[in-house]
Coordinates of C-alpha atoms and ligand atoms in Angstrom, one line a residue:
M1 CA 13.3 -4.7 55.3
G2 CA 14.4 -5.6 51.9
K3 CA 17.8 -4.5 50.8
T4 CA 18.4 -0.7 50.5
I5 CA 20.7 1.3 48.1
R6 CA 22.2 4.3 49.5
L7 CA 21.5 7.2 47.0
T8 CA 20.9 11.4 47.5
M9 CA 17.2 12.4 46.8
A10 CA 18.0 13.3 43.1
Q11 CA 19.6 10.2 42.6
A12 CA 16.8 8.3 43.5
V13 CA 14.4 10.5 41.2
T14 CA 16.3 9.9 38.1
H15 CA 17.0 6.3 39.1
F16 CA 13.0 6.0 39.6
L17 CA 12.4 7.7 36.3
K18 CA 14.3 5.4 33.7
A19 CA 12.6 2.2 35.3
Q20 CA 9.0 3.5 34.3
M21 CA 8.2 1.8 31.3
T22 CA 5.1 1.3 29.1
V23 CA 3.7 -0.5 26.1
V24 CA 3.8 1.3 22.8
D25 CA 2.6 -0.8 19.5
G26 CA 3.2 -4.0 21.5
K27 CA 7.0 -2.9 22.1
K28 CA 7.8 -1.8 25.7
V29 CA 9.5 1.5 25.7
P30 CA 10.6 4.1 29.1
I31 CA 7.3 5.8 29.5
F32 CA 9.8 9.5 30.0
A33 CA 11.3 10.0 26.7
G34 CA 13.8 12.4 28.1
V35 CA 14.4 15.5 30.8
W36 CA 14.6 19.0 29.7
G37 CA 17.0 20.7 32.2
I38 CA 18.4 24.1 32.0
F39 CA 20.7 24.6 35.2
G40 CA 20.9 27.3 37.8
H41 CA 22.4 26.8 41.3
G42 CA 19.1 25.4 42.5
N43 CA 19.5 21.8 40.4
V44 CA 23.2 21.7 39.0
A45 CA 24.6 20.1 41.4
G46 CA 21.7 17.9 42.8
I47 CA 19.5 16.7 39.9
G48 CA 22.1 17.9 37.4
E49 CA 24.5 15.6 38.7
A50 CA 22.1 12.5 39.3
L51 CA 21.2 13.1 35.4
Y52 CA 24.7 12.8 34.2
Q53 CA 24.7 9.3 35.8
V54 CA 21.5 8.1 34.1
R55 CA 22.2 10.0 30.7
N56 CA 22.5 7.1 28.6
E57 CA 19.4 5.6 29.6
L58 CA 17.2 8.7 30.6
P59 CA 18.7 11.4 27.9
T60 CA 19.1 15.1 29.4
L61 CA 18.1 17.6 26.9
R62 CA 19.1 21.7 27.0
A63 CA 17.0 23.9 26.1
H64 CA 16.8 27.8 25.8
N65 CA 14.3 29.0 27.5
E66 CA 12.3 27.2 30.6
Q67 CA 8.7 28.0 29.2
G68 CA 10.0 26.8 25.9
M69 CA 11.2 24.0 27.1
A70 CA 7.9 22.8 29.0
H71 CA 5.9 23.6 26.2
A72 CA 8.0 20.8 24.2
A73 CA 7.2 18.6 27.0
V74 CA 3.3 19.5 26.7
A75 CA 3.6 18.8 22.8
F76 CA 5.4 16.0 22.9
A77 CA 2.9 14.2 25.2
K78 CA -0.4 15.4 23.3
A79 CA 1.5 14.1 20.1
S80 CA 2.0 10.9 22.2
F81 CA -1.7 10.5 22.7
R82 CA -0.8 10.7 26.5
Q83 CA 1.0 7.3 26.1
R84 CA 4.9 8.9 26.9
F85 CA 5.9 11.9 28.7
M86 CA 9.0 14.5 29.8
A87 CA 10.0 15.6 32.8
C88 CA 11.7 19.1 33.0
T89 CA 14.0 20.9 35.8
T90 CA 15.0 23.9 36.1
S91 CA 16.7 26.3 39.3
I92 CA 14.6 27.9 41.5
G93 CA 13.3 31.4 41.4
P94 CA 12.8 32.9 37.7
G95 CA 13.9 29.4 36.1
A96 CA 11.1 27.7 37.9
L97 CA 8.6 30.6 37.5
N98 CA 9.3 30.4 33.3
M99 CA 7.7 27.3 33.9
V100 CA 4.6 28.3 35.6
T101 CA 2.8 29.5 32.1
A102 CA 3.4 25.7 30.1
A103 CA 2.1 24.2 33.2
G104 CA -1.1 25.9 33.3
V105 CA -1.4 24.7 29.2
A106 CA -0.7 21.1 30.6
H107 CA -3.3 21.6 32.9
V108 CA -6.0 23.1 31.1
N109 CA -5.0 20.5 27.8
R110 CA -4.9 17.8 30.6
L111 CA -1.6 16.3 29.4
P112 CA 1.4 15.0 31.5
V113 CA 4.3 16.6 32.1
L114 CA 6.5 16.2 35.4
F115 CA 7.7 19.8 36.5
L116 CA 10.9 19.6 38.7
P117 CA 12.1 23.0 39.6
G118 CA 14.2 23.4 42.3
D119 CA 13.2 25.1 45.5
V120 CA 15.1 27.1 48.2
F121 CA 16.9 25.3 51.2
A122 CA 14.6 23.4 53.4
N123 CA 17.0 23.7 56.3
R124 CA 16.9 27.7 55.7
I125 CA 20.5 28.4 56.9
P126 CA 21.8 30.1 53.8
D127 CA 18.7 32.3 53.3
P128 CA 18.1 34.3 51.8
V129 CA 19.4 32.5 49.0
L130 CA 19.9 34.0 45.5
Q131 CA 16.5 34.2 43.8
Q132 CA 14.4 33.5 47.0
I133 CA 11.6 35.6 47.5
E134 CA 10.8 36.0 51.4
D135 CA 7.7 35.9 52.3
F136 CA 7.7 38.1 55.6
N137 CA 4.7 36.1 56.9
D138 CA 4.5 32.9 55.9
G139 CA 8.1 31.0 56.4
T140 CA 6.9 27.8 54.0
V141 CA 5.9 29.8 50.9
S142 CA 8.4 30.0 47.6
V143 CA 7.4 30.9 44.2
N144 CA 7.1 27.4 43.2
D145 CA 3.7 27.7 45.1
A146 CA 2.5 29.5 42.3
F147 CA 2.7 25.6 40.5
R148 CA -0.3 24.2 42.9
C149 CA -3.3 26.1 40.8
V150 CA -1.5 24.7 38.0
S151 CA -0.5 21.2 38.7
R152 CA -2.9 17.9 39.3
Y153 CA -0.3 17.0 42.2
F154 CA 2.2 19.1 43.9
D155 CA 4.8 18.4 46.5
R156 CA 7.5 19.6 48.2
I157 CA 10.5 17.8 49.1
T158 CA 11.9 18.7 52.4
R159 CA 13.0 15.3 53.7
P160 CA 14.6 13.2 50.7
E161 CA 12.7 9.9 52.5
Q162 CA 9.2 11.8 51.2
I163 CA 10.4 11.3 47.5
I164 CA 9.4 7.8 47.8
S165 CA 5.8 8.0 48.2
A166 CA 5.8 11.3 46.0
L167 CA 7.1 9.7 43.1
K168 CA 4.4 6.9 43.2
R169 CA 1.8 9.8 43.4
A170 CA 3.4 11.4 40.6
M171 CA 3.2 8.0 38.5
Q172 CA -0.4 7.5 39.2
V173 CA -1.4 10.8 38.5
L174 CA 0.7 11.4 35.2
T175 CA -0.9 7.8 34.0
D176 CA -4.6 8.6 35.2
P177 CA -6.9 9.1 32.3
V178 CA -9.1 11.0 34.8
D179 CA -6.5 13.2 36.7
C180 CA -4.2 13.0 33.7
G181 CA -2.6 16.4 33.9
P182 CA 1.1 18.5 35.1
V183 CA 2.7 16.9 38.5
T184 CA 4.9 19.6 40.2
L185 CA 7.7 17.8 42.7
S186 CA 9.2 20.9 44.2
L187 CA 12.9 20.0 45.0
C188 CA 14.9 21.8 48.0
Q189 CA 18.2 22.4 46.9
D190 CA 19.6 20.6 50.0
V191 CA 17.5 17.8 49.8
Q192 CA 18.4 16.8 46.1
A193 CA 22.0 16.6 47.8
E194 CA 20.5 14.5 51.0
A195 CA 21.5 10.6 50.8
Y196 CA 18.7 8.1 52.2
D197 CA 18.7 4.2 52.2
Y198 CA 16.4 3.5 49.7
P199 CA 14.5 0.4 49.4
E200 CA 16.3 -1.0 46.2
S201 CA 12.5 -2.1 45.1
L202 CA 11.7 1.5 44.6
F203 CA 13.7 0.9 41.4
N204 CA 12.4 -2.2 40.0
E205 CA 11.2 -2.0 36.5
K206 CA 7.5 -1.2 36.0
V207 CA 5.3 -1.6 33.3
W208 CA 2.4 1.0 32.9
T209 CA -0.5 0.3 30.9
H210 CA -3.7 2.4 29.2
R211 CA -6.7 1.7 31.9
R212 CA -10.1 1.7 30.3
P213 CA -12.6 2.4 32.3
R214 CA -16.0 0.9 31.4
P215 CA -19.5 2.5 32.1
D216 CA -21.9 2.3 34.7
T217 CA -24.9 -0.4 33.6
D218 CA -27.5 2.4 34.5
E219 CA -25.6 5.4 32.4
L220 CA -25.2 3.1 29.6
A221 CA -28.9 2.1 29.3
A222 CA -29.8 5.6 29.6
A223 CA -27.7 6.9 27.2
I224 CA -29.0 4.2 24.4
A225 CA -32.5 4.9 25.2
T226 CA -32.0 9.1 24.6
L227 CA -30.0 7.7 21.4
R228 CA -32.7 5.4 19.9
K229 CA -35.1 8.3 20.1
A230 CA -32.8 10.5 18.4
E231 CA -33.8 12.2 15.1
K232 CA -31.6 14.6 14.8
P233 CA -28.2 13.4 16.2
L234 CA -25.0 14.8 16.3
I235 CA -21.4 13.5 17.7
I236 CA -19.2 16.4 19.0
A237 CA -15.6 14.7 19.1
G238 CA -12.9 15.9 21.1
G239 CA -9.4 15.2 21.9
G240 CA -10.4 12.3 24.6
V241 CA -11.5 10.4 20.9
L242 CA -7.8 10.6 20.4
Y243 CA -6.3 10.4 23.5
S244 CA -8.4 7.2 24.0
Q245 CA -7.2 5.8 20.4
A246 CA -10.8 5.1 19.5
T247 CA -10.6 6.7 16.4
A248 CA -11.7 3.7 14.6
E249 CA -14.6 2.9 16.9
L250 CA -15.8 6.7 16.4
K251 CA -15.7 6.0 12.3
A252 CA -17.3 2.8 12.8
F253 CA -20.0 4.1 15.1
A254 CA -20.9 7.3 13.0
G255 CA -21.1 5.0 9.9
M256 CA -23.2 2.0 11.5
H257 CA -25.4 4.5 13.2
G258 CA -25.7 7.5 10.4
I259 CA -24.5 10.0 12.6
P260 CA -22.7 13.2 11.5
V261 CA -19.3 14.3 13.3
A262 CA -18.4 17.4 14.5
V263 CA -14.8 18.0 15.7
T264 CA -13.3 20.4 18.4
Q265 CA -10.0 21.6 18.3
A266 CA -8.3 19.0 19.9
G267 CA -10.5 16.7 18.3
K268 CA -9.9 17.7 14.6
S269 CA -8.2 14.4 12.9
A270 CA -10.1 12.1 15.1
L271 CA -12.0 11.6 12.1
P272 CA -10.7 11.8 8.4
D273 CA -11.7 15.9 7.3
D274 CA -12.5 13.8 3.8
H275 CA -14.8 11.1 6.1
P276 CA -18.6 11.7 4.1
L277 CA -19.7 12.1 7.7
C278 CA -17.1 14.6 8.9
M279 CA -18.7 17.8 9.3
G280 CA -15.5 19.4 10.2
S281 CA -15.3 22.0 12.8
I282 CA -17.9 23.4 15.4
G283 CA -18.7 26.4 17.4
V284 CA -16.8 30.0 17.4
T285 CA -14.6 28.6 14.6
G286 CA -16.7 25.9 12.9
T287 CA -18.1 24.7 9.6
S288 CA -21.5 26.2 8.2
A289 CA -22.4 22.3 7.8
A290 CA -21.2 21.3 11.4
N291 CA -23.0 24.2 12.8
A292 CA -26.3 23.8 10.7
F293 CA -26.3 20.2 12.6
A294 CA -25.1 21.5 15.9
E295 CA -28.3 24.5 15.8
E296 CA -31.0 21.7 15.0
A297 CA -29.6 18.6 16.9
D298 CA -32.2 17.1 19.7
V299 CA -29.5 14.6 20.5
I300 CA -25.5 15.3 21.1
L301 CA -23.3 12.9 21.9
A302 CA -20.4 14.6 23.2
V303 CA -17.2 12.3 23.5
G304 CA -14.0 13.7 25.3
T305 CA -14.4 17.1 25.3
R306 CA -14.3 19.8 28.0
M307 CA -17.2 21.6 25.8
Q308 CA -15.3 25.3 25.8
D309 CA -17.0 28.0 24.8
F310 CA -15.2 28.0 21.2
T311 CA -17.1 24.6 20.7
T312 CA -20.4 25.6 22.5
G313 CA -20.6 29.0 20.8
S314 CA -20.6 30.5 24.3
W315 CA -23.8 28.2 24.9
A316 CA -25.8 30.0 22.4
L317 CA -25.2 27.6 19.6
F318 CA -27.7 24.7 20.2
K319 CA -31.1 26.1 19.4
N320 CA -33.2 23.1 19.6
D321 CA -35.6 23.6 22.8
N322 CA -35.3 19.9 23.4
I323 CA -31.7 19.2 23.4
K324 CA -30.4 16.2 25.4
M325 CA -26.6 16.4 25.7
I326 CA -24.8 12.9 26.6
G327 CA -21.4 13.3 27.8
L328 CA -19.2 10.1 27.4
N329 CA -16.3 11.2 29.3
T330 CA -13.6 9.2 31.7
V331 CA -14.0 12.5 33.9
A332 CA -17.5 12.7 35.4
F333 CA -16.5 16.5 35.8
D334 CA -17.0 16.7 32.0
A335 CA -19.4 14.2 31.3
A336 CA -22.1 16.1 33.6
K337 CA -21.6 19.5 32.3
R338 CA -24.8 21.5 31.6
D339 CA -27.2 18.6 32.8
S340 CA -25.5 16.3 30.4
Q341 CA -26.5 12.5 31.0
P342 CA -22.9 11.4 31.9
L343 CA -21.7 8.2 30.7
V344 CA -18.3 8.1 32.3
A345 CA -16.3 5.8 30.5
D346 CA -13.2 5.7 28.1
A347 CA -14.5 6.4 24.7
R348 CA -13.0 3.5 22.9
E349 CA -15.0 1.1 25.7
G350 CA -17.8 3.7 25.8
L351 CA -18.3 3.6 21.5
T352 CA -18.1 0.2 21.4
L353 CA -20.7 -1.0 24.0
L354 CA -23.0 2.0 23.2
S355 CA -22.9 0.3 19.6
E356 CA -23.5 -3.2 20.0
A357 CA -26.5 -2.2 22.1
L358 CA -27.9 0.3 19.5
G359 CA -27.6 -2.5 16.9
G360 CA -29.0 -1.9 13.6
W361 CA -30.3 1.3 15.0
K362 CA -29.7 4.3 12.6
A363 CA -30.6 8.0 12.4
P364 CA -33.4 8.9 10.0
A365 CA -32.0 8.0 6.7
A366 CA -33.5 11.4 5.1
F367 CA -31.4 13.3 8.4
T368 CA -28.1 11.6 7.6
E369 CA -28.4 12.3 3.6
T370 CA -27.9 16.1 4.5
A371 CA -24.9 15.7 5.4
K372 CA -23.7 15.2 1.8
T373 CA -25.2 18.4 0.5
R374 CA -24.2 20.3 3.6
K375 CA -20.3 19.4 3.2
D376 CA -20.2 19.8 -0.3
T377 CA -21.5 23.5 0.2
W378 CA -18.8 23.7 2.9
M379 CA -16.1 22.4 0.8
A380 CA -17.1 24.7 -2.0
A381 CA -16.4 27.4 0.8
V382 CA -12.7 26.0 1.7
A383 CA -11.6 25.9 -2.0
R384 CA -13.0 29.5 -2.7
A385 CA -11.0 30.7 0.6
T386 CA -7.6 28.8 -0.2
A387 CA -7.3 29.1 -3.8
P388 CA -4.3 30.5 -5.0
T389 CA -4.2 34.3 -5.3
N390 CA -1.7 36.8 -6.7
A391 CA -2.8 39.6 -4.2
D392 CA -0.1 41.6 -2.8
L393 CA -1.0 40.5 0.6
P394 CA -2.6 37.2 1.2
S395 CA -5.2 36.3 3.2
D396 CA -4.2 33.4 6.1
A397 CA -6.7 31.2 4.3
Q398 CA -4.7 31.4 1.3
V399 CA -1.4 30.7 2.9
I400 CA -3.1 27.8 4.5
G401 CA -4.1 26.4 0.9
A402 CA -0.5 27.0 0.0
V403 CA 0.9 24.7 2.7
Q404 CA -1.9 22.2 2.3
R405 CA -1.3 21.7 -1.3
T406 CA 2.5 21.3 -1.3
I407 CA 3.5 19.5 2.6
G408 CA 0.0 18.8 4.1
G409 CA -0.6 15.3 3.3
E410 CA -1.0 12.3 5.5
N411 CA 2.7 12.3 6.6
S412 CA 2.3 15.9 8.0
V413 CA 1.7 17.1 11.4
L414 CA 0.3 21.1 11.5
V415 CA 1.4 22.9 14.6
C416 CA -0.2 25.9 15.8
A417 CA -1.8 27.9 18.9
A418 CA -2.5 31.2 19.1
G419 CA -3.7 34.1 16.7
G420 CA -5.8 34.3 13.6
L421 CA -4.6 30.8 12.5
P422 CA -6.2 28.5 14.8
G423 CA -9.8 29.7 13.9
E424 CA -8.6 29.8 10.0
L425 CA -7.0 26.3 10.5
H426 CA -10.3 24.6 12.5
K427 CA -12.4 25.4 9.7
L428 CA -9.9 24.9 6.6
W429 CA -7.3 22.4 7.4
Q430 CA -7.7 18.9 5.8
A431 CA -6.7 16.4 8.4
Q432 CA -6.0 12.6 7.2
K433 CA -4.5 10.8 9.6
P434 CA -4.9 10.9 13.7
G435 CA -2.7 13.4 15.6
G436 CA -2.2 15.1 12.0
Y437 CA -3.7 18.2 13.3
H438 CA -1.8 19.6 16.6
M439 CA -3.5 22.8 18.0
E440 CA -3.2 23.8 21.4
Y441 CA -6.3 25.4 21.9
G442 CA -7.3 25.0 25.6
F443 CA -4.9 28.2 26.5
S444 CA -3.9 29.3 23.1
C445 CA -0.8 30.3 24.4
M446 CA 1.5 32.6 22.0
G447 CA 4.9 30.8 22.1
Y448 CA 3.9 27.4 22.0
E449 CA 4.0 27.2 18.2
I450 CA 7.5 26.5 17.6
A451 CA 8.5 24.9 20.8
G452 CA 5.5 22.8 20.4
G453 CA 7.0 21.7 17.0
L454 CA 9.8 20.7 18.4
G455 CA 8.1 18.2 21.2
V456 CA 6.0 17.0 18.2
K457 CA 9.2 16.1 16.1
I458 CA 10.9 14.3 19.3
A459 CA 7.6 12.4 19.4
R460 CA 6.9 11.7 15.9
P461 CA 10.4 11.7 14.2
E462 CA 9.4 10.4 10.7
A463 CA 6.7 13.2 10.4
D464 CA 6.5 16.1 8.4
V465 CA 6.3 18.8 11.3
V466 CA 4.8 22.0 10.0
V467 CA 4.7 24.7 12.1
M468 CA 2.4 28.0 11.3
V469 CA 3.0 31.1 13.4
G470 CA 1.9 34.6 13.6
D471 CA 4.6 37.4 13.9
G472 CA 3.2 37.9 17.2
S473 CA 3.6 34.7 18.3
Y474 CA 6.9 34.5 16.7
M475 CA 8.6 37.1 19.0
M476 CA 7.0 36.1 22.2
M477 CA 9.2 32.6 22.0
N478 CA 11.1 31.6 19.5
S479 CA 14.2 30.4 21.3
E480 CA 13.8 26.5 20.9
L481 CA 14.2 27.4 17.2
S482 CA 17.7 27.3 17.9
T483 CA 17.1 24.0 19.7
S484 CA 15.5 22.1 16.8
V485 CA 18.4 23.4 14.7
M486 CA 21.1 22.1 17.9
L487 CA 18.9 18.6 18.3
G488 CA 18.3 17.7 14.4
K489 CA 14.6 17.6 14.7
K490 CA 13.9 19.5 11.3
L491 CA 10.8 21.4 11.4
T492 CA 9.0 23.8 8.4
I493 CA 8.3 26.8 9.8
I494 CA 5.7 29.1 8.2
V495 CA 5.8 33.1 9.5
L496 CA 2.5 35.1 8.4
D497 CA 3.8 38.8 9.0
N498 CA 0.5 40.8 9.7
R499 CA 2.5 43.2 11.4
G500 CA 1.1 42.7 14.7
Y501 CA -2.0 41.1 17.2
G502 CA -4.3 41.0 13.9
C503 CA -6.7 38.5 15.6
I504 CA -7.1 40.8 18.4
N505 CA -7.5 44.1 16.2
R506 CA -10.2 42.5 14.7
L507 CA -11.9 41.6 17.6
Q508 CA -11.5 45.1 18.9
M509 CA -13.1 46.3 15.6
G510 CA -15.6 43.8 16.3
T511 CA -16.6 45.1 19.8
G512 CA -16.6 49.0 18.7
G513 CA -13.2 49.5 20.2
A514 CA -10.9 52.1 18.1
N515 CA -7.8 50.4 16.6
F516 CA -5.2 50.6 19.3
N517 CA -2.3 48.8 20.6
N518 CA -2.6 45.6 18.5
L519 CA -1.1 46.6 15.0
L520 CA 2.3 47.7 14.9
K521 CA 1.0 51.0 13.2
D522 CA -1.8 51.8 15.7
S523 CA 0.9 51.3 18.8
M524 CA 3.1 54.0 20.7
I525 CA 6.0 54.1 18.0
E526 CA 8.9 56.3 17.6
M527 CA 9.9 54.5 14.9
M528 CA 7.9 52.0 13.1
P529 CA 9.7 48.4 13.3
D530 CA 10.7 46.5 10.2
I531 CA 11.5 43.2 11.5
D532 CA 13.7 41.0 9.2
F533 CA 12.3 37.2 10.5
R534 CA 14.2 35.6 7.9
A535 CA 17.5 37.2 8.9
H536 CA 16.7 36.2 12.6
A537 CA 15.6 32.9 11.5
E538 CA 18.9 32.6 9.9
S539 CA 20.7 34.0 12.8
M540 CA 19.7 31.2 14.8
G541 CA 20.9 28.5 12.3
A542 CA 18.1 27.7 10.0
V543 CA 17.5 27.9 6.8
A544 CA 15.4 31.2 5.7
V545 CA 14.0 32.6 2.9
K546 CA 11.2 35.0 2.6
V547 CA 8.7 34.9 -0.1
S548 CA 6.3 37.4 -1.6
S549 CA 3.3 35.4 -3.2
I550 CA 1.5 32.2 -2.9
A551 CA 3.4 30.8 -6.0
D552 CA 6.6 31.6 -4.6
L553 CA 5.5 30.1 -1.0
E554 CA 4.8 26.7 -2.5
T555 CA 8.0 26.5 -4.8
A556 CA 10.3 27.7 -1.1
I557 CA 7.9 24.8 0.6
Q558 CA 8.8 22.5 -1.9
N559 CA 12.7 23.4 -2.1
S560 CA 12.6 23.1 1.6
K561 CA 12.0 19.6 1.7
G562 CA 15.9 18.9 0.6
N563 CA 17.2 20.7 3.4
D564 CA 18.6 19.0 6.2
R565 CA 17.4 21.3 9.2
T566 CA 14.6 23.2 10.3
S567 CA 13.9 25.8 7.7
V568 CA 11.7 29.2 8.1
I569 CA 9.6 30.9 5.3
V570 CA 8.3 34.3 5.7
I571 CA 5.4 36.0 4.2
D572 CA 3.5 39.0 4.7
T573 CA -0.3 39.0 5.2
D574 CA -3.2 40.8 5.4
P575 CA -4.4 41.5 9.1
L576 CA -8.1 42.3 7.8
I577 CA -9.5 39.1 5.6
T578 CA -10.5 35.9 7.4
T579 CA -13.1 33.1 6.1
K580 CA -16.5 34.7 6.4
E581 CA -18.5 31.8 5.9
G582 CA -19.0 29.3 8.8
G583 CA -18.2 30.7 12.4
H584 CA -20.9 31.7 15.1
W585 CA -20.8 34.7 17.8
W586 CA -18.3 34.6 20.6
D587 CA -19.3 36.5 23.9
V588 CA -16.9 38.8 24.4
A589 CA -18.1 41.2 26.9
V590 CA -18.8 44.6 25.2
P591 CA -19.0 47.7 27.7
E592 CA -22.4 48.8 28.9
V593 CA -21.6 52.5 29.1
S594 CA -19.0 54.7 26.5
P595 CA -18.6 58.0 25.2
R596 CA -17.7 56.1 21.7
S597 CA -20.8 55.6 19.8
E598 CA -18.9 52.5 17.8
V599 CA -18.7 50.9 21.4
N600 CA -23.0 51.5 22.2
T601 CA -23.9 50.2 18.9
A602 CA -21.8 47.1 19.2
R603 CA -23.1 46.9 22.8
E604 CA -26.7 46.7 21.3
A605 CA -25.6 43.6 19.4
Y606 CA -24.3 42.2 22.1
V607 CA -27.2 42.4 24.3
K608 CA -29.2 40.7 21.3
A609 CA -26.9 37.8 20.8
R610 CA -26.6 37.2 24.5
A611 CA -30.4 36.4 24.2
S612 CA -29.8 33.2 22.3
Q613 CA -27.2 32.0 25.4
T614 CA -28.8 29.1 27.6
I615 CA -27.7 29.8 30.9
G616 CA -26.9 26.9 33.4
Ligands
LIG1 C1 0.6 34.2 26.0 C2 -0.4 34.8 25.4 N1 -0.9 36.4 25.6 C3 -1.6 36.9 25.1 C4 -2.5 36.1 24.5 C5 -3.8 37.2 23.5 N2 -3.5 36.8 22.2 C6 -4.1 36.0 21.6 S1 -4.1 36.2 19.9 C7 -3.1 37.3 20.0 C8 -1.8 38.1 18.8 C9 -1.3 37.2 18.2 O1 -0.6 37.8 16.9 P1 0.4 37.1 16.1 O2 0.4 35.7 16.6 O3 1.0 38.3 15.1 O4 -1.3 36.5 15.2 P2 -2.9 37.1 14.3 O5 -3.2 37.6 15.5 O6 -1.8 38.6 13.9 O7 -2.6 36.2 13.4 C10 -2.8 38.0 21.3 C11 -2.2 38.9 21.8 C12 -2.2 34.9 24.6 N3 -3.1 33.8 23.5 N4 -1.2 34.3 24.9
LIG2 MG1 0.2 38.9 13.2

């Protein structure tokens, strides 16, 4: 047996984490950029003390809300294209459970985060400890079992030596392009503090590299044969293109073979929006250009996408009866969706090999040329929707225009997640560089925006990180605004206050519902709230202003560039206006029976729309 070193389990964790490295742009860097922590009795003495010992190599960052810090970790991983990530430690009980929603965000978006919640005593002697739930029928259950459904790998550490294999499995999952997602190591409080003679080799430096699986020969041949027969092909680019860093290969592929590209929410910025073959967003929040290509496509090359309902228009978007889909994805689960011809491979490898095999093959020239007119028509719609206005209450689109004109250049990263903004931004935002558009639309988790912005700024300190957030999302979680000030990570935050849940109110109206419980005015209120977002943001340490016109908004954004810290600009907006051009039906189930005639009418339209859905 080799040499050993006596450490507590918690010390073994921190020593191990600091030894994990990767290579980014030819430079060796720690793969863990740091550990977010909020301490309680379940982690302060164990992990807390162990983190203190390694604070110079593995920084600990204090947050204000466990969900917020975990969102920041998720956003860090996304903005780092999954090359680097962070860990999050909490106490037991509420602190741990506060991270579960964010673990869901990481899981659905396939993003690596290491969750280290504290857990109850493995020895059970002091039971029930503060914050222990006590299951009457199962002595092994704790709140941390809630992480199981939102973790790619879950383990509970009840003996100090278990951490040896658990840490290795955790790293394998976090760095695996297929399995990539959240890992939860649930660390029993007493075991964190227990010592063990660990093999010294566990703490040797390890350098992780990006694995790029190459396609199977038969799958590649089948994909080439299908593409060669295509007359109206379309590429759908998803987040996998960015995580594979295949943006140059995508551009070359589209150009070489004359194939238009449509982008999902996660895939936007994989091709610059001003590229002649970039048709922009697809699906429910799609451009007229991308959706026209999708409707007629005979071959779809879906690269690095989960084909979620916003992309497929709830599977009513594609109208060609002879459509064939090729799923180029590292994950077989995604590659084979809906009878796609799977091409299981890394996007970069797959696109390169496909292109080599296709050689000089091109889609029919007349077909490729339609991209220009369709794009021109769409860009005219963008210009109309985003043009400056003197209206008392501007639309979200007009605010987007102002943000784009002032701070939306190639050095910016636009961050958003929920509300009406994601749809408008997907359609209208002009992304320039890979990663310049950061939309969390797998979970579309309200409250991600500001915390996520902080994670992006940690990953991209040189970038202008711009967060656009509705009043609803701001109210749901804004605590990491203060953390951004504290850490000197400047964000520019635009708060669009339309007095409520505008997009759900519109959805409610669209499904025949009465205006009920969404906008503040339609809710049960004794006193109409008049929330002063400017004063609130200022109280958290930000520089904050409220503006009352698009012109003032542009001036305020320009002025904020000189500020040394997070700046918040608040503007009132119209809750009813959205961009009518583009878009597609979305399956939201309308009641089959109702005493209200509006619902019955909406149900009729719903039944009709469902007729264009393909099943299976
Ligand atoms: C955590 C969470 N709860 C609920 C929802 C459902 N939801 C989606 S958007 C939305 C309203 C968002 O309001 P706001 O941020 O003001 O944006 P607006 O719709 O007004 O543009 C709600 C309740 C969600 N996506 N996330
Ligand atoms: Mg709102």
